[in-house]
Amino acid sequence: MRRVDAETGKPTPSRTLVRGTTVPPRATRGPALLGRLAVPAGVLAAVAGAFAYVGSVDPNEPGHYPVCPLLRFTGVLCPGCGGLRSAHAFVHGDLPAALQANAPAVLAYVGLAVLWTVWVVRTARGRPLRIDLGPVHLWSAGALMLAFTVVRNLPFGGWLRP
């Protein structure tokens, strides 16, 4: 199928390789593509480095990481308590232990991995990543974290404690 210039009505040159496929624009190839993918690659390197460190330095052994200040001073488990133990178990492939240490953290690891993948694909295609979270989404996430925090600190929520 030939492209036609909208103003002149004349056919424009096409760079068809195989029937139905065309060469992508120059902006999606070569150095321009590598330049656009530099930020997602940097984020991946930072996250991989953090997970590698937590995977190699066991948070179950005392003295390696600071204690949660909320837990230390009040005895209340915050929503992030158990996150390092969860990441350590996740890196070592122990999903049941990771979920037991902090289930929302594991859901966040998976969700952020999916989000990063969408970001890379959209960036490679030259499209920006837009995340439009409205107040309902943010309040809902906050309410879920609050409920998780309250339940894990009550006597019947012992199964949610790290």
Coordinates of N, CA and C in Angstrom, one line a residue:
M1 N 0.8 -1.2 0.0 CA 0.0 0.0 0.0 C 0.9 1.2 0.0
R2 N 0.6 2.1 -0.9 CA 1.4 3.4 -1.0 C 0.9 4.5 -0.2
R3 N 1.7 5.2 0.4 CA 1.3 6.4 1.2 C 1.1 7.6 0.2
V4 N 0.1 8.4 0.5 CA -0.1 9.5 -0.4 C 0.0 10.8 0.5
D5 N 0.7 11.8 -0.1 CA 0.8 13.1 0.6 C -0.5 13.7 0.6
A6 N -0.9 14.2 1.8 CA -2.3 14.8 2.0 C -2.5 16.1 1.2
E7 N -1.4 16.9 1.0 CA -1.6 18.2 0.3 C -1.5 18.0 -1.2
T8 N -0.6 17.3 -1.7 CA -0.4 17.2 -3.1 C -1.1 16.0 -3.8
G9 N -1.4 15.0 -3.0 CA -2.1 13.8 -3.5 C -1.2 12.9 -4.3
K10 N 0.1 13.2 -4.3 CA 1.1 12.4 -5.0 C 1.6 11.3 -4.0
P11 N 2.0 10.2 -4.6 CA 2.5 9.1 -3.7 C 3.9 9.5 -3.1
T12 N 4.1 9.1 -1.9 CA 5.3 9.4 -1.2 C 6.2 8.1 -1.3
P13 N 7.5 8.2 -1.3 CA 8.3 7.0 -1.4 C 8.2 6.2 -0.1
S14 N 8.1 4.9 -0.3 CA 7.9 4.0 0.9 C 9.2 3.2 1.0
R15 N 9.5 2.8 2.1 CA 10.7 1.9 2.3 C 10.2 0.5 2.8
T16 N 9.4 -0.1 1.9 CA 8.8 -1.4 2.2 C 9.9 -2.5 2.0
L17 N 10.1 -3.3 3.1 CA 11.0 -4.4 3.0 C 10.4 -5.7 2.5
V18 N 9.3 -6.0 3.2 CA 8.5 -7.2 2.9 C 7.1 -6.7 2.9
R19 N 6.3 -7.3 2.1 CA 4.9 -6.9 1.9 C 4.3 -6.7 3.3
G20 N 3.8 -5.4 3.5 CA 3.1 -5.1 4.7 C 4.0 -4.6 5.9
T21 N 5.3 -4.6 5.7 CA 6.2 -4.1 6.7 C 7.0 -3.0 6.2
T22 N 7.3 -2.1 7.0 CA 8.2 -0.9 6.6 C 9.3 -0.8 7.6
V23 N 10.3 -0.1 7.2 CA 11.4 0.2 8.1 C 10.9 1.2 9.2
P24 N 11.2 1.0 10.4 CA 10.8 1.9 11.4 C 11.5 3.3 11.3
P25 N 10.9 4.3 11.7 CA 11.6 5.6 11.6 C 13.0 5.6 12.3
R26 N 13.8 6.5 11.9 CA 15.2 6.5 12.4 C 15.2 6.8 14.0
A27 N 14.2 7.4 14.5 CA 14.2 7.7 15.9 C 14.0 6.5 16.8
T28 N 13.5 5.4 16.2 CA 13.4 4.1 16.9 C 14.5 3.2 16.8
R29 N 15.6 3.6 16.0 CA 16.7 2.7 15.8 C 18.0 3.3 16.3
G30 N 19.0 2.5 16.5 CA 20.3 3.0 16.7 C 20.5 3.8 18.0
P31 N 21.4 4.8 17.9 CA 21.8 5.6 19.0 C 20.6 6.3 19.7
A32 N 19.6 6.7 19.0 CA 18.5 7.4 19.6 C 17.7 6.5 20.5
L33 N 17.6 5.2 20.1 CA 16.9 4.2 20.9 C 17.7 3.9 22.1
L34 N 19.0 3.8 22.0 CA 19.9 3.5 23.2 C 19.8 4.7 24.1
G35 N 19.8 5.9 23.6 CA 19.7 7.1 24.5 C 18.4 7.1 25.3
R36 N 17.3 6.7 24.7 CA 16.0 6.7 25.4 C 16.0 5.6 26.4
L37 N 16.6 4.5 26.1 CA 16.6 3.4 27.1 C 17.6 3.5 28.2
A38 N 18.4 4.6 28.2 CA 19.4 4.7 29.2 C 18.8 4.8 30.6
V39 N 17.8 5.6 30.8 CA 17.2 5.8 32.1 C 16.5 4.5 32.6
P40 N 15.7 3.8 31.8 CA 15.2 2.5 32.3 C 16.3 1.5 32.6
A41 N 17.4 1.5 31.9 CA 18.5 0.6 32.1 C 19.2 1.0 33.4
G42 N 19.3 2.3 33.7 CA 19.9 2.8 35.0 C 19.0 2.4 36.2
V43 N 17.7 2.5 36.0 CA 16.8 2.1 37.1 C 16.9 0.6 37.3
L44 N 17.0 -0.2 36.3 CA 17.1 -1.6 36.4 C 18.4 -2.0 37.1
A45 N 19.5 -1.3 36.8 CA 20.8 -1.6 37.4 C 20.8 -1.2 38.9
A46 N 20.1 -0.1 39.3 CA 20.0 0.3 40.7 C 19.2 -0.7 41.5
V47 N 18.1 -1.1 40.9 CA 17.2 -2.1 41.6 C 17.9 -3.4 41.7
A48 N 18.5 -3.9 40.6 CA 19.2 -5.2 40.7 C 20.3 -5.1 41.7
G49 N 21.0 -4.0 41.8 CA 22.1 -3.9 42.8 C 21.6 -3.9 44.2
A50 N 20.4 -3.3 44.4 CA 19.8 -3.3 45.8 C 19.4 -4.7 46.1
F51 N 18.7 -5.4 45.2 CA 18.3 -6.8 45.5 C 19.5 -7.7 45.6
A52 N 20.5 -7.5 44.9 CA 21.7 -8.3 45.0 C 22.3 -8.1 46.4
Y53 N 22.4 -6.9 46.9 CA 22.9 -6.6 48.2 C 22.0 -7.3 49.3
V54 N 20.7 -7.1 49.2 CA 19.8 -7.7 50.2 C 19.9 -9.2 50.1
G55 N 20.1 -9.7 48.9 CA 20.1 -11.2 48.8 C 21.4 -11.7 49.3
S56 N 22.5 -11.0 49.4 CA 23.8 -11.5 49.9 C 24.0 -11.2 51.4
V57 N 23.4 -10.1 51.9 CA 23.5 -9.8 53.3 C 22.2 -10.1 54.0
D58 N 22.1 -11.2 54.8 CA 20.9 -11.7 55.3 C 20.3 -10.7 56.4
P59 N 19.1 -10.2 56.2 CA 18.5 -9.3 57.2 C 18.0 -10.1 58.4
N60 N 18.0 -11.4 58.4 CA 17.6 -12.2 59.6 C 18.7 -12.2 60.6
E61 N 19.9 -11.9 60.3 CA 21.0 -11.8 61.2 C 21.1 -10.4 61.8
P62 N 21.1 -10.3 63.1 CA 21.1 -8.9 63.7 C 22.4 -8.2 63.4
G63 N 22.3 -6.9 63.3 CA 23.5 -6.0 63.1 C 23.8 -5.6 61.7
H64 N 23.1 -6.1 60.7 CA 23.4 -5.7 59.4 C 22.6 -4.5 58.9
Y65 N 21.3 -4.4 59.4 CA 20.4 -3.3 59.0 C 19.9 -2.7 60.2
P66 N 19.5 -1.4 60.1 CA 18.9 -0.7 61.3 C 17.5 -1.3 61.6
V67 N 17.1 -1.2 62.8 CA 15.8 -1.6 63.2 C 14.8 -0.5 62.9
C68 N 13.6 -0.9 62.5 CA 12.5 0.0 62.2 C 12.3 0.9 63.4
P69 N 12.3 2.2 63.3 CA 12.2 3.1 64.5 C 10.8 3.0 65.1
L70 N 9.7 2.8 64.3 CA 8.4 2.7 64.8 C 8.3 1.4 65.7
L71 N 8.9 0.4 65.2 CA 8.9 -0.9 66.0 C 9.7 -0.8 67.3
R72 N 10.9 -0.1 67.1 CA 11.7 0.0 68.3 C 11.1 0.8 69.4
F73 N 10.5 2.0 69.1 CA 10.0 2.9 70.1 C 8.6 2.6 70.5
T74 N 7.8 2.0 69.7 CA 6.3 1.8 70.0 C 5.9 0.3 70.1
G75 N 6.7 -0.5 69.4 CA 6.3 -2.0 69.4 C 5.3 -2.3 68.3
V76 N 5.0 -1.3 67.5 CA 4.0 -1.4 66.4 C 4.7 -1.7 65.1
L77 N 4.2 -2.8 64.4 CA 4.8 -3.1 63.1 C 4.2 -2.2 62.0
C78 N 5.1 -1.5 61.3 CA 4.7 -0.6 60.2 C 4.4 -1.5 59.0
P79 N 3.8 -0.9 57.9 CA 3.6 -1.7 56.7 C 4.9 -2.2 56.0
G80 N 6.0 -1.5 56.3 CA 7.2 -1.9 55.7 C 8.0 -3.0 56.5
C81 N 7.6 -3.2 57.7 CA 8.4 -4.2 58.5 C 8.3 -5.6 57.9
G82 N 9.5 -6.1 57.8 CA 9.6 -7.4 57.1 C 9.9 -7.3 55.6
G83 N 10.0 -6.1 55.1 CA 10.3 -5.9 53.7 C 11.6 -6.4 53.3
L84 N 12.6 -6.2 54.1 CA 14.0 -6.7 53.8 C 14.0 -8.2 53.8
R85 N 13.4 -8.8 54.8 CA 13.3 -10.3 54.9 C 12.6 -10.8 53.7
S86 N 11.5 -10.1 53.3 CA 10.7 -10.5 52.1 C 11.6 -10.5 50.9
A87 N 12.3 -9.4 50.7 CA 13.2 -9.2 49.5 C 14.3 -10.3 49.5
H88 N 14.9 -10.6 50.7 CA 15.9 -11.6 50.8 C 15.3 -13.0 50.4
A89 N 14.2 -13.3 50.9 CA 13.5 -14.6 50.5 C 13.1 -14.6 49.0
F90 N 12.7 -13.5 48.5 CA 12.3 -13.4 47.1 C 13.5 -13.6 46.2
V91 N 14.6 -13.0 46.5 CA 15.8 -13.2 45.7 C 16.3 -14.7 45.7
H92 N 16.1 -15.3 46.9 CA 16.5 -16.8 47.0 C 15.4 -17.7 46.5
G93 N 14.3 -17.2 45.9 CA 13.3 -18.0 45.3 C 12.4 -18.7 46.3
D94 N 12.4 -18.2 47.6 CA 11.5 -18.8 48.6 C 10.2 -17.9 48.7
L95 N 9.3 -18.1 47.8 CA 8.1 -17.3 47.7 C 7.2 -17.4 48.9
P96 N 7.0 -18.6 49.5 CA 6.2 -18.7 50.7 C 6.8 -17.8 51.9
A97 N 8.1 -17.9 52.1 CA 8.7 -17.1 53.1 C 8.6 -15.6 52.8
A98 N 8.8 -15.2 51.5 CA 8.7 -13.8 51.1 C 7.2 -13.3 51.4
L99 N 6.2 -14.1 51.1 CA 4.9 -13.7 51.3 C 4.6 -13.6 52.8
Q100 N 5.1 -14.5 53.6 CA 4.9 -14.5 55.0 C 5.6 -13.3 55.7
A101 N 6.7 -12.9 55.2 CA 7.4 -11.7 55.8 C 6.7 -10.4 55.5
N102 N 6.3 -10.2 54.3 CA 5.5 -9.0 53.9 C 4.9 -9.2 52.5
A103 N 3.6 -9.7 52.6 CA 2.9 -9.9 51.3 C 2.7 -8.7 50.4
P104 N 2.4 -7.5 51.0 CA 2.3 -6.4 50.1 C 3.6 -6.0 49.4
A105 N 4.7 -6.3 50.0 CA 6.0 -6.0 49.4 C 6.2 -6.9 48.2
V106 N 5.9 -8.2 48.3 CA 6.0 -9.1 47.2 C 5.1 -8.6 46.0
L107 N 3.9 -8.2 46.3 CA 3.0 -7.7 45.3 C 3.6 -6.5 44.7
A108 N 4.2 -5.6 45.5 CA 4.9 -4.4 44.9 C 6.1 -4.8 44.0
Y109 N 6.8 -5.8 44.4 CA 8.0 -6.2 43.5 C 7.4 -6.7 42.2
V110 N 6.4 -7.5 42.2 CA 5.9 -8.0 40.9 C 5.2 -6.8 40.1
G111 N 4.4 -6.0 40.8 CA 3.8 -4.9 40.1 C 4.8 -3.9 39.5
L112 N 5.8 -3.6 40.3 CA 6.9 -2.7 39.7 C 7.7 -3.3 38.6
A113 N 7.8 -4.6 38.6 CA 8.5 -5.3 37.5 C 7.7 -5.2 36.2
V114 N 6.4 -5.3 36.4 CA 5.4 -5.2 35.2 C 5.5 -3.8 34.7
L115 N 5.4 -2.8 35.7 CA 5.4 -1.4 35.3 C 6.7 -1.0 34.6
W116 N 7.8 -1.6 35.0 CA 9.1 -1.3 34.4 C 9.1 -1.8 33.0
T117 N 8.6 -3.0 32.8 CA 8.5 -3.6 31.5 C 7.7 -2.8 30.5
V118 N 6.5 -2.3 31.0 CA 5.7 -1.4 30.2 C 6.4 -0.2 29.8
W119 N 7.2 0.4 30.8 CA 8.0 1.6 30.6 C 9.0 1.4 29.5
V120 N 9.7 0.2 29.5 CA 10.7 0.0 28.5 C 10.1 -0.2 27.1
V121 N 9.0 -0.9 27.0 CA 8.3 -1.1 25.7 C 7.9 0.2 25.2
R122 N 7.2 1.0 26.0 CA 6.7 2.3 25.5 C 7.9 3.2 25.1
T123 N 8.9 3.2 25.9 CA 10.1 4.1 25.6 C 10.7 3.6 24.3
A124 N 10.8 2.3 24.1 CA 11.4 1.8 22.8 C 10.6 2.2 21.6
R125 N 9.3 2.3 21.8 CA 8.4 2.7 20.7 C 8.3 4.2 20.6
G126 N 9.0 5.0 21.5 CA 9.0 6.4 21.4 C 7.7 7.1 22.0
R127 N 7.1 6.4 22.9 CA 5.9 6.9 23.5 C 6.2 7.1 25.0
P128 N 5.6 8.2 25.6 CA 5.9 8.4 27.0 C 5.0 7.5 27.9
L129 N 5.5 7.2 29.1 CA 4.7 6.5 30.0 C 3.9 7.4 30.9
R130 N 2.6 7.2 30.9 CA 1.7 8.1 31.7 C 1.0 7.2 32.7
I131 N 1.1 7.6 33.9 CA 0.3 6.9 35.0 C -0.6 7.9 35.6
D132 N -1.8 7.8 35.3 CA -2.8 8.8 35.8 C -3.6 8.1 37.0
L133 N -3.1 8.3 38.2 CA -3.7 7.8 39.4 C -4.5 8.9 40.0
G134 N -5.8 8.7 40.1 CA -6.6 9.8 40.7 C -6.7 9.6 42.2
P135 N -7.4 10.5 42.9 CA -7.5 10.5 44.3 C -8.1 9.2 44.8
V136 N -9.0 8.6 44.1 CA -9.6 7.4 44.5 C -8.6 6.3 44.6
H137 N -7.7 6.2 43.6 CA -6.7 5.1 43.6 C -5.8 5.3 44.8
L138 N -5.3 6.6 45.0 CA -4.4 6.8 46.1 C -5.0 6.6 47.5
W139 N -6.2 7.1 47.7 CA -6.9 6.8 49.0 C -7.1 5.3 49.2
S140 N -7.5 4.6 48.1 CA -7.7 3.2 48.3 C -6.4 2.5 48.7
A141 N -5.3 2.8 48.0 CA -4.0 2.2 48.4 C -3.7 2.5 49.8
G142 N -3.9 3.8 50.2 CA -3.6 4.1 51.6 C -4.5 3.4 52.6
A143 N -5.8 3.2 52.3 CA -6.7 2.5 53.2 C -6.3 1.0 53.3
L144 N -5.9 0.4 52.2 CA -5.4 -1.0 52.2 C -4.2 -1.1 53.1
M145 N -3.2 -0.2 53.0 CA -2.0 -0.3 53.8 C -2.4 0.0 55.3
L146 N -3.3 0.9 55.5 CA -3.7 1.1 56.9 C -4.4 -0.1 57.5
A147 N -5.3 -0.8 56.7 CA -5.9 -2.0 57.2 C -4.9 -3.1 57.4
F148 N -3.9 -3.2 56.5 CA -2.9 -4.2 56.7 C -2.1 -4.0 57.9
T149 N -1.8 -2.7 58.2 CA -1.0 -2.4 59.4 C -1.8 -2.7 60.7
V150 N -3.1 -2.3 60.7 CA -3.9 -2.6 61.9 C -4.1 -4.1 62.1
V151 N -4.4 -4.8 61.1 CA -4.6 -6.2 61.2 C -3.4 -7.0 61.7
R152 N -2.2 -6.6 61.1 CA -1.0 -7.3 61.5 C -0.6 -7.0 62.9
N153 N -1.1 -6.0 63.5 CA -0.7 -5.6 64.9 C -1.8 -6.1 65.9
L154 N -2.9 -6.7 65.5 CA -3.9 -7.2 66.3 C -3.6 -8.7 66.6
P155 N -4.1 -9.2 67.8 CA -3.8 -10.6 68.1 C -4.2 -11.6 67.0
F156 N -5.3 -11.4 66.3 CA -5.7 -12.4 65.3 C -4.9 -12.3 64.0
G157 N -4.1 -11.2 63.9 CA -3.4 -11.0 62.7 C -1.9 -11.5 62.7
G158 N -1.7 -12.4 63.6 CA -0.3 -12.9 63.8 C 0.3 -13.6 62.6
W159 N -0.6 -14.1 61.7 CA -0.1 -14.7 60.5 C 0.5 -13.7 59.5
L160 N 0.3 -12.4 59.8 CA 0.8 -11.3 58.9 C 2.1 -10.7 59.4
R161 N 2.5 -11.2 60.6 CA 3.8 -10.6 61.2 C 5.0 -11.3 60.6
P162 N 6.1 -10.5 60.4 CA 7.3 -11.1 59.9 C 8.0 -12.0 60.9

